[in-house]
Coordinates of C-alpha atoms in Angstrom, one line a residue:
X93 CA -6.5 -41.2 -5.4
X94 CA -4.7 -44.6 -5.9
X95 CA -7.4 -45.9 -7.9
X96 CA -6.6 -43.7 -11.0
X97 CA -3.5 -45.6 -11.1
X98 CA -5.0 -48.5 -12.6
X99 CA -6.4 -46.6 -15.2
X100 CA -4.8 -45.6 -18.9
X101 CA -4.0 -41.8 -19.2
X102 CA -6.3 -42.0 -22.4
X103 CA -9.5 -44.4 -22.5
X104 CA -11.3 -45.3 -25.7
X105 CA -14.6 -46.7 -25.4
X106 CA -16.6 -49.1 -28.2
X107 CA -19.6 -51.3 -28.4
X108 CA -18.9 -54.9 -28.7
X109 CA -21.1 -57.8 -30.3
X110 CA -20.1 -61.1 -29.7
X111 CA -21.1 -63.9 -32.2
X112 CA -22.9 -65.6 -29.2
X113 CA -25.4 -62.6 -29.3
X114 CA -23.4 -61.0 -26.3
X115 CA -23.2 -57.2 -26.6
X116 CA -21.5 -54.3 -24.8
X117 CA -18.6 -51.7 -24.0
X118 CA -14.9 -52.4 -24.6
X119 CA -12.6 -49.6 -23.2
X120 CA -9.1 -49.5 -24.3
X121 CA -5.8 -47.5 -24.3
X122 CA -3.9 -45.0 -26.5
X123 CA -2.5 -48.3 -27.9
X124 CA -6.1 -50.3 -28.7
X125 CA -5.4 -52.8 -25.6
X126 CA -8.2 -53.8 -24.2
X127 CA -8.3 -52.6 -20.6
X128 CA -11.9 -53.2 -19.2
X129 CA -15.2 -54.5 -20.3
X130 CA -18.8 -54.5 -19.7
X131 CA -21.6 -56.8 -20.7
X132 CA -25.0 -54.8 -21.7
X133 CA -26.1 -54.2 -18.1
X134 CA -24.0 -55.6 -16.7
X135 CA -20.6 -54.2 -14.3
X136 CA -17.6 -53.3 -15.8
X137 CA -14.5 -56.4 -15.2
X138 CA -11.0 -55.8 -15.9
X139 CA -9.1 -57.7 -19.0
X140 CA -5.9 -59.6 -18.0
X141 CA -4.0 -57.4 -20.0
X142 CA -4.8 -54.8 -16.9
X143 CA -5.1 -57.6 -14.3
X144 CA -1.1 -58.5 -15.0
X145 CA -0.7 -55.1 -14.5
X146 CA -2.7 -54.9 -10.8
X147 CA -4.0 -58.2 -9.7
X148 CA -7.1 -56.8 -8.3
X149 CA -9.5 -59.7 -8.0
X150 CA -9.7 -62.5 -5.6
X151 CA -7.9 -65.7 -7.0
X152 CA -9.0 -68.9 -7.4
X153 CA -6.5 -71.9 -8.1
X154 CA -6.1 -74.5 -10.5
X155 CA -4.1 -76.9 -12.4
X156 CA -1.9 -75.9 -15.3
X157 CA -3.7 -78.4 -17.8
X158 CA -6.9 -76.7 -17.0
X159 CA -6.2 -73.2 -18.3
X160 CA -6.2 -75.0 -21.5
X161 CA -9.4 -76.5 -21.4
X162 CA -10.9 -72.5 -20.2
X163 CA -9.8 -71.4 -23.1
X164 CA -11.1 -74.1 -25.0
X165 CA -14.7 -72.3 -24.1
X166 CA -15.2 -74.6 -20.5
X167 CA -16.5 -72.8 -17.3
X168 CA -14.1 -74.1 -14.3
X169 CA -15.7 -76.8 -12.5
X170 CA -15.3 -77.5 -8.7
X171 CA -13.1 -80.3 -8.7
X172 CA -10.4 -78.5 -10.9
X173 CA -9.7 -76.0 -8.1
X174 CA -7.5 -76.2 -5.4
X175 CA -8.4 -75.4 -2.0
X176 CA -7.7 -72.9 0.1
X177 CA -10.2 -70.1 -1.3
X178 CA -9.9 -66.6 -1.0
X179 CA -12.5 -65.6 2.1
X180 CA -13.8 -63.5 -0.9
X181 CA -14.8 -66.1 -2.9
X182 CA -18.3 -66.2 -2.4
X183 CA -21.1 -66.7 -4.4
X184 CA -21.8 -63.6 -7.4
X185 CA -18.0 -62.4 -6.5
X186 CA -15.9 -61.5 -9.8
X187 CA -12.9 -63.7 -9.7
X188 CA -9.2 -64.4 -11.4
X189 CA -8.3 -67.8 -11.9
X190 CA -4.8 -68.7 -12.2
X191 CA -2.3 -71.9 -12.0
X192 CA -0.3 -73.6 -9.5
X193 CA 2.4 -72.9 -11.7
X194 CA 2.1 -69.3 -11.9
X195 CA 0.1 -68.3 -8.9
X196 CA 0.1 -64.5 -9.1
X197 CA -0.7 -64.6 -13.1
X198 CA -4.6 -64.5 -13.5
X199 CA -5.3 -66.3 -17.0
X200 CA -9.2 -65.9 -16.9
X201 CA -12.0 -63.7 -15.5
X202 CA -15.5 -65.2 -14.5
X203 CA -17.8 -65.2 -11.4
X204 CA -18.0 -67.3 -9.0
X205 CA -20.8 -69.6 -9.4
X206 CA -20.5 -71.2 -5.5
X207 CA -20.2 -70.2 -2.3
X208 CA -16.3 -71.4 -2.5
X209 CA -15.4 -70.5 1.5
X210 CA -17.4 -73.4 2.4
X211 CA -15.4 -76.3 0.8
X212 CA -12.1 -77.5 2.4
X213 CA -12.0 -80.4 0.1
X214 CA -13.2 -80.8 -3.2
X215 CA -12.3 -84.4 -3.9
X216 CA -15.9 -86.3 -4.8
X217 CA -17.5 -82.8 -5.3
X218 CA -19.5 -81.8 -8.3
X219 CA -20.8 -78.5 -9.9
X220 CA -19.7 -75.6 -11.7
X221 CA -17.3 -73.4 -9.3
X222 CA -16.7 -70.4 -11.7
X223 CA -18.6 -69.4 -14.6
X224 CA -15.7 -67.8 -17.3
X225 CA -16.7 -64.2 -18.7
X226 CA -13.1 -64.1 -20.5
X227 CA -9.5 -65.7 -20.8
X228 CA -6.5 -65.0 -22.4
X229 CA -7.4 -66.5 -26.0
X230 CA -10.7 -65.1 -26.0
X231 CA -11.8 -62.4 -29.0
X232 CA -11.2 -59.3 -26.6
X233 CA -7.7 -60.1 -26.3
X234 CA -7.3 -60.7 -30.3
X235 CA -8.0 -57.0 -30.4
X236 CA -4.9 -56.7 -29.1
X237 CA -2.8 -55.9 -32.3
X238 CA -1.0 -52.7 -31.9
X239 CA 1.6 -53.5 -29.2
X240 CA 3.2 -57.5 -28.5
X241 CA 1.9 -58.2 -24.9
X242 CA 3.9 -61.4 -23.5
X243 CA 2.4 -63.4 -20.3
X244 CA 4.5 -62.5 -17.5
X245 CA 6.1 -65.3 -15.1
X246 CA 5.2 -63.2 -12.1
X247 CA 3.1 -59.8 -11.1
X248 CA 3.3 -58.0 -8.3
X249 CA 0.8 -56.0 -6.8
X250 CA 1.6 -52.0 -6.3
X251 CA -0.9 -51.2 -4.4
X252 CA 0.1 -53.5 -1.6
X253 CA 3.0 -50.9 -2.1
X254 CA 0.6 -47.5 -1.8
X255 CA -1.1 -49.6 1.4
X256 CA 2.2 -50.4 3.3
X257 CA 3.3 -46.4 3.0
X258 CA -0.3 -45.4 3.7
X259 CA 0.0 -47.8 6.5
X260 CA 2.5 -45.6 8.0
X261 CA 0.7 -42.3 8.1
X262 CA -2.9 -42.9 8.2
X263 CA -3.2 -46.0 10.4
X264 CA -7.0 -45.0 11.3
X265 CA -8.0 -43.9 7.9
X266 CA -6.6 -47.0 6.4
X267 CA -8.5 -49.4 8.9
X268 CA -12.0 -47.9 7.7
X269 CA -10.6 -48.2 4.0
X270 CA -9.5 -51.8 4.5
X271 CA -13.0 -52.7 6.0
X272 CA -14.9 -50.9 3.4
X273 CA -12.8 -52.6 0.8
X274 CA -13.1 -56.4 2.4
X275 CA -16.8 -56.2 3.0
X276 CA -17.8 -54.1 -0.5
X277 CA -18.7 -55.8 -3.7
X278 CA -15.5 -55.3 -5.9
X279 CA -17.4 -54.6 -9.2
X280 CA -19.1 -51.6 -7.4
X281 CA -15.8 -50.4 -6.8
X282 CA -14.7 -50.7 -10.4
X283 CA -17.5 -48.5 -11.3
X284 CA -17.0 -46.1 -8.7
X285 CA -13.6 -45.6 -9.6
X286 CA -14.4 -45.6 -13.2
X287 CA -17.2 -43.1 -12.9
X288 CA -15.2 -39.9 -13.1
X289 CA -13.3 -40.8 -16.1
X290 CA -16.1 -42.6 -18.2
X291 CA -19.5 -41.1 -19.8
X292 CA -22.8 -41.9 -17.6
X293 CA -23.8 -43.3 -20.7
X294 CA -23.6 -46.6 -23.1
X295 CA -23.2 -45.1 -26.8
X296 CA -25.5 -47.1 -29.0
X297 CA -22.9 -47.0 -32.0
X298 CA -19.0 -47.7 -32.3
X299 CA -17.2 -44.7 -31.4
X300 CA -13.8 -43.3 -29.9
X301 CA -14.2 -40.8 -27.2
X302 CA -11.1 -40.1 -25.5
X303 CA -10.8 -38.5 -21.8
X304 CA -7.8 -37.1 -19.8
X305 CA -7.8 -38.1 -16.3
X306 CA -4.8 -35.9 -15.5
X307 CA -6.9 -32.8 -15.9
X308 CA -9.6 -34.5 -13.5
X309 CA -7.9 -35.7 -10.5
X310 CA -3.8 -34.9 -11.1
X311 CA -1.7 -32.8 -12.9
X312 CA -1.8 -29.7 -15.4
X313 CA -4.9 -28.0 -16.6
X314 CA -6.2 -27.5 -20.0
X315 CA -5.4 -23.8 -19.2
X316 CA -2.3 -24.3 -18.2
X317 CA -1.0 -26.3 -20.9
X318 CA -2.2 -23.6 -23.2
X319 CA -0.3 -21.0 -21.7
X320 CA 2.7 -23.3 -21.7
X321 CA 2.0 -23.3 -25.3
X322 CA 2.3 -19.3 -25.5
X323 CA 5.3 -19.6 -23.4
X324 CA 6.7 -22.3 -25.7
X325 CA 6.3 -20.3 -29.0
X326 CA 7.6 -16.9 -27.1
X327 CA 10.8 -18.9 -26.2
X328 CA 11.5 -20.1 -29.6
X329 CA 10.7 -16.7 -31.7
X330 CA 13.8 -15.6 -29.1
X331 CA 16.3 -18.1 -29.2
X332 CA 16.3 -20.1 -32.7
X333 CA 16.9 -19.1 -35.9
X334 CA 13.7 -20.1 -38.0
X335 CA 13.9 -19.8 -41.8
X336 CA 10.7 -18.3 -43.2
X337 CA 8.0 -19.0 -44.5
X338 CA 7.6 -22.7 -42.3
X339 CA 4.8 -25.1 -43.1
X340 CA 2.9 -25.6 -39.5
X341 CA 4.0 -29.2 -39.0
X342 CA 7.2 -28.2 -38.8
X343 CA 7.4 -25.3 -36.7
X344 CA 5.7 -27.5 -33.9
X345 CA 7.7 -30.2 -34.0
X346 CA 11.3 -28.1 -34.2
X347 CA 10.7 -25.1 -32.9
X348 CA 7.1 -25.2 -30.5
X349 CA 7.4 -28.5 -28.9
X350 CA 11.2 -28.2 -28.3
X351 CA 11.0 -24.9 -26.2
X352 CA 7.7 -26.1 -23.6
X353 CA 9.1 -26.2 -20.1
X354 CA 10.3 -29.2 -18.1
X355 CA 7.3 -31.3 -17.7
X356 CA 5.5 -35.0 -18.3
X357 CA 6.6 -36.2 -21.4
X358 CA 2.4 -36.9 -22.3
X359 CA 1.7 -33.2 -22.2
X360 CA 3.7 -32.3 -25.2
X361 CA 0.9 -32.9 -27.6
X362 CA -1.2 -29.8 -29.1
X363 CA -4.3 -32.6 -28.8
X364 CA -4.2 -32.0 -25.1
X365 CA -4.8 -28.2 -25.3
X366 CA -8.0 -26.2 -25.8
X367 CA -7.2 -26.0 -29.3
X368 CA -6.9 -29.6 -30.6
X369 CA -5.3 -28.5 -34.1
X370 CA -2.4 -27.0 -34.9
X371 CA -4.0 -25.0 -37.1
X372 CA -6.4 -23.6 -34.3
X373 CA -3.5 -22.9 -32.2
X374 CA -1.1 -20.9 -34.8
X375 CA -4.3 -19.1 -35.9
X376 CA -4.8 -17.5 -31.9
X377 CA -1.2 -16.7 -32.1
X378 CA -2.3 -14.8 -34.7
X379 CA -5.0 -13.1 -33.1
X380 CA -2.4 -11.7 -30.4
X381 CA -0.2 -10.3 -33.0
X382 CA 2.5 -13.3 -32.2
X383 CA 3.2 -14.3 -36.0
X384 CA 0.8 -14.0 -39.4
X385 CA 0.1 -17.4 -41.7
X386 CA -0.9 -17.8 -44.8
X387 CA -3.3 -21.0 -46.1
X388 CA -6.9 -22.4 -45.1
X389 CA -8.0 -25.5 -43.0
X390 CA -5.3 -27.7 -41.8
X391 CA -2.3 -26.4 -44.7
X392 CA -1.3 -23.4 -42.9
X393 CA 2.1 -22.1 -43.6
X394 CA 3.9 -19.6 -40.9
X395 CA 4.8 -16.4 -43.1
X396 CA 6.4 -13.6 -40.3
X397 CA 6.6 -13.6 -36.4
X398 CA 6.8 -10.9 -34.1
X399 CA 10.3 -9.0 -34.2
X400 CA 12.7 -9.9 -31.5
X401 CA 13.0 -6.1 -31.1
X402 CA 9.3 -6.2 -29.5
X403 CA 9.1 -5.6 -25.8
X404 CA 7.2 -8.8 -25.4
X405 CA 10.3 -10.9 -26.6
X406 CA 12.9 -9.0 -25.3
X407 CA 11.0 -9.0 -21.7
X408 CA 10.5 -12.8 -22.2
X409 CA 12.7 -14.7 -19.3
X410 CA 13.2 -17.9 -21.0
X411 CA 12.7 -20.9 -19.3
X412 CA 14.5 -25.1 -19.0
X413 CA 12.6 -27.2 -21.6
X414 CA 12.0 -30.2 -22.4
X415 CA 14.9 -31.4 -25.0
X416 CA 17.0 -30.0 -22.2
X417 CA 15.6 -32.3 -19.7
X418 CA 15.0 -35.8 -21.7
X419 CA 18.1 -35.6 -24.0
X420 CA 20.8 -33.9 -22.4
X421 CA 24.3 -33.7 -24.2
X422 CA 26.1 -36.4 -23.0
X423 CA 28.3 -38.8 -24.4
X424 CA 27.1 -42.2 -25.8
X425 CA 26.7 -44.6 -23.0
X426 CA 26.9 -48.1 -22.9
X427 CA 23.0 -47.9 -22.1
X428 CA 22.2 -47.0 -25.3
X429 CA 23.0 -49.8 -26.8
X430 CA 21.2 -52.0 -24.3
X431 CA 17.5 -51.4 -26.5
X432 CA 18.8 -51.5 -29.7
X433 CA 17.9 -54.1 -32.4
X434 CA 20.8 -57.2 -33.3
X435 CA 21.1 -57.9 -37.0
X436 CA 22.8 -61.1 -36.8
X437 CA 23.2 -62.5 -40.7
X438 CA 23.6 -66.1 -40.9
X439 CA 24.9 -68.5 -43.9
X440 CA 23.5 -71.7 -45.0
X441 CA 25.8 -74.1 -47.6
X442 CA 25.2 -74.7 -51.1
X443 CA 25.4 -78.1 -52.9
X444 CA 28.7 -76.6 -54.2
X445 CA 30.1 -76.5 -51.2
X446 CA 29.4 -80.2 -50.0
X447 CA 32.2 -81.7 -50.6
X448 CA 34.7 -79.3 -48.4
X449 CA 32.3 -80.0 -45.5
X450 CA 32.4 -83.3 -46.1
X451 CA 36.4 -83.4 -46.0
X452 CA 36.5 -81.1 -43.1
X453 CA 33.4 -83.7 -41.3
X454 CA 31.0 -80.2 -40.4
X455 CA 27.2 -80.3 -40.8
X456 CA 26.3 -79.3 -44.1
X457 CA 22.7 -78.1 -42.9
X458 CA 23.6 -75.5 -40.2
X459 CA 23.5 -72.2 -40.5
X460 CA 27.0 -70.4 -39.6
X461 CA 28.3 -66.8 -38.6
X462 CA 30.8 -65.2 -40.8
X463 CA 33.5 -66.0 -38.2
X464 CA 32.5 -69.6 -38.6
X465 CA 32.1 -69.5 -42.3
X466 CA 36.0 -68.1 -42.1
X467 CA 37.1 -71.4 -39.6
X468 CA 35.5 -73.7 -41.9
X469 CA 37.3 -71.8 -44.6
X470 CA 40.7 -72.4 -42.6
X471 CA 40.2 -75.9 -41.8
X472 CA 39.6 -77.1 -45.4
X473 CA 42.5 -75.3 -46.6
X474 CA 44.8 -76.7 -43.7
X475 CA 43.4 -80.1 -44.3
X476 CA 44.0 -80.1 -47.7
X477 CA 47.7 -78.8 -47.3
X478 CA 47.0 -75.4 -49.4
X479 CA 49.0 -72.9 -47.9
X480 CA 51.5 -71.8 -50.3
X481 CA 55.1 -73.0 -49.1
X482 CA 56.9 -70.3 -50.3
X483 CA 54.4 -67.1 -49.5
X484 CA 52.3 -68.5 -46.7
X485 CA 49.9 -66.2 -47.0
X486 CA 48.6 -67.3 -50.4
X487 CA 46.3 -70.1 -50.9
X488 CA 46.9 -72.6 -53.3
X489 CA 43.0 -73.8 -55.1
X490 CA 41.8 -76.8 -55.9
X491 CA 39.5 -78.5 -57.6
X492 CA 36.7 -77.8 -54.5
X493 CA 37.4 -74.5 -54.0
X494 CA 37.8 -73.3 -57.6
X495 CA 34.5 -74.8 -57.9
X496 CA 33.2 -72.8 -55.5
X497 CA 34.9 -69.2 -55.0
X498 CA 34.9 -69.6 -59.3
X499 CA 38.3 -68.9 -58.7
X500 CA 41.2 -70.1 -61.0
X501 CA 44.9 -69.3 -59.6
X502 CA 46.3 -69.1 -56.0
X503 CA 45.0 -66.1 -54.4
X504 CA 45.5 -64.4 -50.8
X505 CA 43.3 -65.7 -47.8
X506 CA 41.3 -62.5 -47.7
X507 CA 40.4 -62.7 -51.4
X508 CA 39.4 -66.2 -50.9
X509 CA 37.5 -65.7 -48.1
X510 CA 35.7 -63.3 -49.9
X511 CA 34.7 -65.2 -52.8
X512 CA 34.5 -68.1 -50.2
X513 CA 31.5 -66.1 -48.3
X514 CA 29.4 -65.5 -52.1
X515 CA 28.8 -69.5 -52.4
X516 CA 26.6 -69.5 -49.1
X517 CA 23.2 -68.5 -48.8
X518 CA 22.4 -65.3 -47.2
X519 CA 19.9 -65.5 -43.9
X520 CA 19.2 -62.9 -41.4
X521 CA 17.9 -63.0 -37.8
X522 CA 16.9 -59.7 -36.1
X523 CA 16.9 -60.1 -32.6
X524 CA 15.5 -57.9 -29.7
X525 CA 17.1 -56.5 -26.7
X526 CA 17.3 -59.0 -23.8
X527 CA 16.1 -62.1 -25.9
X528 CA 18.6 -65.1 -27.3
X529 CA 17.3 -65.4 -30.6
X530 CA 15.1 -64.3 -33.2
X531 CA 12.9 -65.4 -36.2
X532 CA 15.1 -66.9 -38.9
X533 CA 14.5 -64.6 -42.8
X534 CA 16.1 -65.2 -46.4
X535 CA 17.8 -63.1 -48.0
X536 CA 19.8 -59.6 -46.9
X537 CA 17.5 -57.7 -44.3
X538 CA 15.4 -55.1 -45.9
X539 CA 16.2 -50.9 -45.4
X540 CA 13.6 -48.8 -43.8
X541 CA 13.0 -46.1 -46.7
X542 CA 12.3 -42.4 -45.7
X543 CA 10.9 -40.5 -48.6
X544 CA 10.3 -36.9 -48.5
X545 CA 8.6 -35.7 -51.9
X546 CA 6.2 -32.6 -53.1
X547 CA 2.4 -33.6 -53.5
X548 CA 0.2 -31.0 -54.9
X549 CA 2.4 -29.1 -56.5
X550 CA 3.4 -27.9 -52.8
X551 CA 2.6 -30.1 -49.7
X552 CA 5.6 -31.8 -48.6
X553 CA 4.8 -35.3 -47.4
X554 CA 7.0 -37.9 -45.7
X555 CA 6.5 -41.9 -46.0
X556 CA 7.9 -44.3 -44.1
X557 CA 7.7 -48.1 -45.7
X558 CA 9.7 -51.7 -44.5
X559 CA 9.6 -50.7 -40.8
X560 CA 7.4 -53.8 -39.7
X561 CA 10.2 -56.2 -40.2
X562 CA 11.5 -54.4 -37.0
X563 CA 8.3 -55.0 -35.0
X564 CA 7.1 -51.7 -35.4
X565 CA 3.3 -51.3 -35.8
X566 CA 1.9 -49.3 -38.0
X567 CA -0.8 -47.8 -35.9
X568 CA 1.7 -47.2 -33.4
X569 CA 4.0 -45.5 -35.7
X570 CA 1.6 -43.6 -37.0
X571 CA 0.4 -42.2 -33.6
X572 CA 4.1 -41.7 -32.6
X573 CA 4.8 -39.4 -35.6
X574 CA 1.2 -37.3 -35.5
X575 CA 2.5 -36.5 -32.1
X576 CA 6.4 -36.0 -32.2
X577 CA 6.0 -34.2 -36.3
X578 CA 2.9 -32.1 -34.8
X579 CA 0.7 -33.3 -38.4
X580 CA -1.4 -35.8 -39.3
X581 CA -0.6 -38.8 -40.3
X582 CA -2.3 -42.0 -42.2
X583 CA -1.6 -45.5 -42.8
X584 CA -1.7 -47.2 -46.3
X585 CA -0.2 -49.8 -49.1
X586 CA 2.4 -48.5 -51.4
X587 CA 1.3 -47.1 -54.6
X588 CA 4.8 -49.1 -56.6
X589 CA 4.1 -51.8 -54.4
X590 CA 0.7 -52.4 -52.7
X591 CA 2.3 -55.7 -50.5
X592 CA 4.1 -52.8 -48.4
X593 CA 1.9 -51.1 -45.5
X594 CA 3.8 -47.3 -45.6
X595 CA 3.0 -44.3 -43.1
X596 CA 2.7 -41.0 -44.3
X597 CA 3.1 -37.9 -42.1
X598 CA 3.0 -33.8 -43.2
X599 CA 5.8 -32.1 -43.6
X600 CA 9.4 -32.6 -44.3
X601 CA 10.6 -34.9 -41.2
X602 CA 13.2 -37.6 -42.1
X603 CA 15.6 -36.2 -39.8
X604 CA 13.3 -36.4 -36.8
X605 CA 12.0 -40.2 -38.4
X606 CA 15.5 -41.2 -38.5
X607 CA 16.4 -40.2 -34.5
X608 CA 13.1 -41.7 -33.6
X609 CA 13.8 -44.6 -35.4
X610 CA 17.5 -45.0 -34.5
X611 CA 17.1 -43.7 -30.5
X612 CA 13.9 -44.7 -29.6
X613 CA 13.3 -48.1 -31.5
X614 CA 16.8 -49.0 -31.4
X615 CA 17.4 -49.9 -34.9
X616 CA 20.8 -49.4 -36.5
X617 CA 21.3 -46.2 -38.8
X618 CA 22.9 -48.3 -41.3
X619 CA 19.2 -49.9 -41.9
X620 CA 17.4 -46.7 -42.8
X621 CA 17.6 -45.3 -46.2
X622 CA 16.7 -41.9 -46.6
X623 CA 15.5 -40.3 -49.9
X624 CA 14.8 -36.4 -50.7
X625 CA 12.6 -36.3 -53.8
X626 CA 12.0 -32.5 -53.4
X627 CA 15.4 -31.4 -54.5
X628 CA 15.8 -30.5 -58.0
X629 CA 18.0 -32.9 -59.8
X630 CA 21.1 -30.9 -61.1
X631 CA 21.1 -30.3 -65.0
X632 CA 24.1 -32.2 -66.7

């Protein structure tokens, strides 16, 4: 059962053609990492991206200078390991290589081209001692543009975990498991595992095909999760107040996914049911006499539902749901701030300005804070002797500082400081939770615009554009907001400006893009701009 725990909840699978001539199967997660990979018949090896994740393979050690020299295209030769080897480490046996420095980080994946047990010393030895299939710089880990993967310091192994409690309960089972999995070849138990999650066979084309293994091994049925569905949509037709007629997209997002019962976040996604589309599902709710709609294809529109009069409804026992669970009402807590996004703006001099850092003996090239921008400000004007003798809280100008605040008559601090702050250059740094610093931009940091408008004459659309320079992806936007707005979604360059990447989902949904936005990524509402292009525009 442990062994499903190193594999993603959704696999994708594609052929793979190297420019050496090398072809294959990449698989990959609901966020296009590359998880596993298989040579034309050849076994199936893990990427590091799933290796610093569960170190699975046997390790063989090196020196830190000669990762850089793998990943330069080299094979690891025999005198840049260091002894001891793995007892594993035998001739034809898939191995991680990793560093002195970081020992439990594998960096590369190849196959041991020696029988390694046999050397204690490899000083004055000679041949190839692993032959490299990938490494971290390699093309399978460029794929890798969805989601920003760092190289950990340190990984620790959770199965040793599931072994140590197993260890506990099922001493004799765990004995024959532990001799199995010492004397076995580990690539055949990569494929065994893999085996009841991935098709029999290789597809000769690129393709996408997606499988759950919750509703193989663990967890809730396809037929279950549609009856949550019903159970859902019951629930809601009793306890909210929906306004009528309601395009589909939004009666799953704010009415059916709201009301399913307590359960694994993953599951509240109309893709994982028997129906796949939304408009499938409202179209069976039809068929039981739950609600009518009005429209063809994917553009269905919810015109009546079921009175809450009806037996069924009144009978319904209602049921905890989701929203309930994940966002109960609580005060703001001081862990919500932890994950959001720092806006730090920073101020660089101007020429015009040299000559009060110059009498004040502060670099002229820094970049300052606004609270150092206002010292600076203070020191000049007490080294100058500018304070006003008689009202000490106006500021006598001279030459410098009319120069530079275009100022012409004594004026209060504030004022000054004002007009004082408009002579630097503005700069902005956005920095994430946890991490010191961040990239250095010109200019005032740009607003994340929401626009709802009416395409068609009638289908209400909502784009999303400037969210990147937040380190948002778009694919993973885009996936986020299919699955939280219950509608598709697609990925394109602005029609005003076609330099801007914007996301566009179905249905009206800038409230639920803003709380997604602000909550879950952590930026600050004061960045997000929201427009409503479908309300008429009031005649003057």
């Amino acid at each position: 059962m442990w062994r499903c725990k190193f594999l993603p909840m959704t696999t994708k699978q594609a052929t793979f053609k190297s420019p050496q001539g090398i072809s294959g199967t990449i698989y990959r997660d609901e966020n296009e990492t590359p998880t596993w990979f298989r040579p034309r018949g050849g076994k199936i090896h893990p990427s590091v991206f799933t290796l610093w994740k569960f170190p699975l393979l046997p390790t063989v050690m090196t020196h830190p200078h000669v990762i850089d020299v793998l990943q330069n295209g080299a094979d690891l030769m025999l005198p840049g390991t260091i002894p001891p080897f793995d007892s594993r480490c035998s001739k034809g046996t898939v191995v991680g290589v990793v560093d002195s420095k970081h020992p439990s980080v594998i960096k590369a994946v190849g196959v041991c081209n020696l029988n390694l047990t046999q050397f204690s010393s490899v000083v004055g030895r000679t041949g190839t001692a692993v032959e490299i299939l990938h490494h971290m710089s390699d093309e399978l880990v460029a794929l890798n543009k969805l989601v920003d993967i760092a190289v950990p310091d340190n990984v620790d192994n959770p199965l040793d975990k599931v072994v140590e409690q197993d260890n506990g309960n099922k001493d004799e089972t765990l004995e024959g498991n532990e001799e199995n999995v010492e004397n076995s070849d580990f690539s055949e138990t990569v494929t065994e595992a893999t085996s009841d999650s991935h098709a029999e066979e290789e597809p000769t084309q690129e393709s996408a095909s997606e499988t759950n293994k919750d509703d193989i091994e663990f967890g809730i049925s396809t037929e279950d999760l549609d009856h949550l569905f019903i159970r859902a949509t019951l629930q809601a037709i009793k306890v909210d107040n929906i306004d009528l007629p309601v395009s589909s997209s939004t009666f799953m997002s704010s009415h059916v996914l709201k009301n399913l019962p307590a359960m694994d976040s993953s599951y509240c996604n109309v893709k994982k049911t028997s129906w796949k589309k939304t408009a499938k599902f409202l179209k069976s709710l039809e068929k039981l006499g739950y609600l009518t709609t009005k429209g063809k294809g994917d553009d269905v529109t919810v015109t009546s539902l079921i009175s809450k009069e009806n037996p069924t409804i009144q009978n319904f026992v209602t049921h905890k749901t989701v929203q309930s669970t994940s966002n109960p009402s609580k005060p703001p807590t001081k862990k919500k701030k932890d994950h959001e996004l720092n806006v730090v703006y920073l101020y660089k001099p101007t020429s015009k300005l040299r000559p009060i850092f110059n009498r004040i003996d502060k670099e002229f090239d820094n970049f300052y804070t606004s609270v150092e921008v206002r010292r600076v400000l203070d020191d000049y004007i007490k080294a100058a002797d500018l304070v006003d003798k008689k009202n000490p809280k106006v500021v006598r100008l001279d030459d410098e500082l009319s120069a530079a605040t275009r100022l012409k008559e004594s004026c209060p601090r504030d004022k000054l400081y004002s007009s004082f702050l408009t002579s630097f250059a503005v700069n902005h740094s956005i920095v994430k939770p946890g991490e010191p610093k961040g990239a250095m931009f010109k200019g005032e940091p740009p607003k994340i615009a929401i626009i709802t408008e009416m395409r068609l004459g009638r289908k209400v659309v909502t784009r999303v554009q400037n969210f990147e320079h937040y380190f948002i992806k778009p694919h993973v936007l885009a996936e986020e907001l299919r699955t939280k707005c219950s509608g598709s979604s697609t990925i394109g360059q602005s029609i005003q400006n076609p330099s801007i990447t914007e996301v566009t989902v179905q249905g009206p949904h800038a409230k639920l893009i803003t709380d997604l936005l602000n909550k879950d990524k952590g930026i600050p509402v004061s960045f997000i701009d929201v427009e409503d292009k479908t309300k008429k525009k009031k005649k003057k």
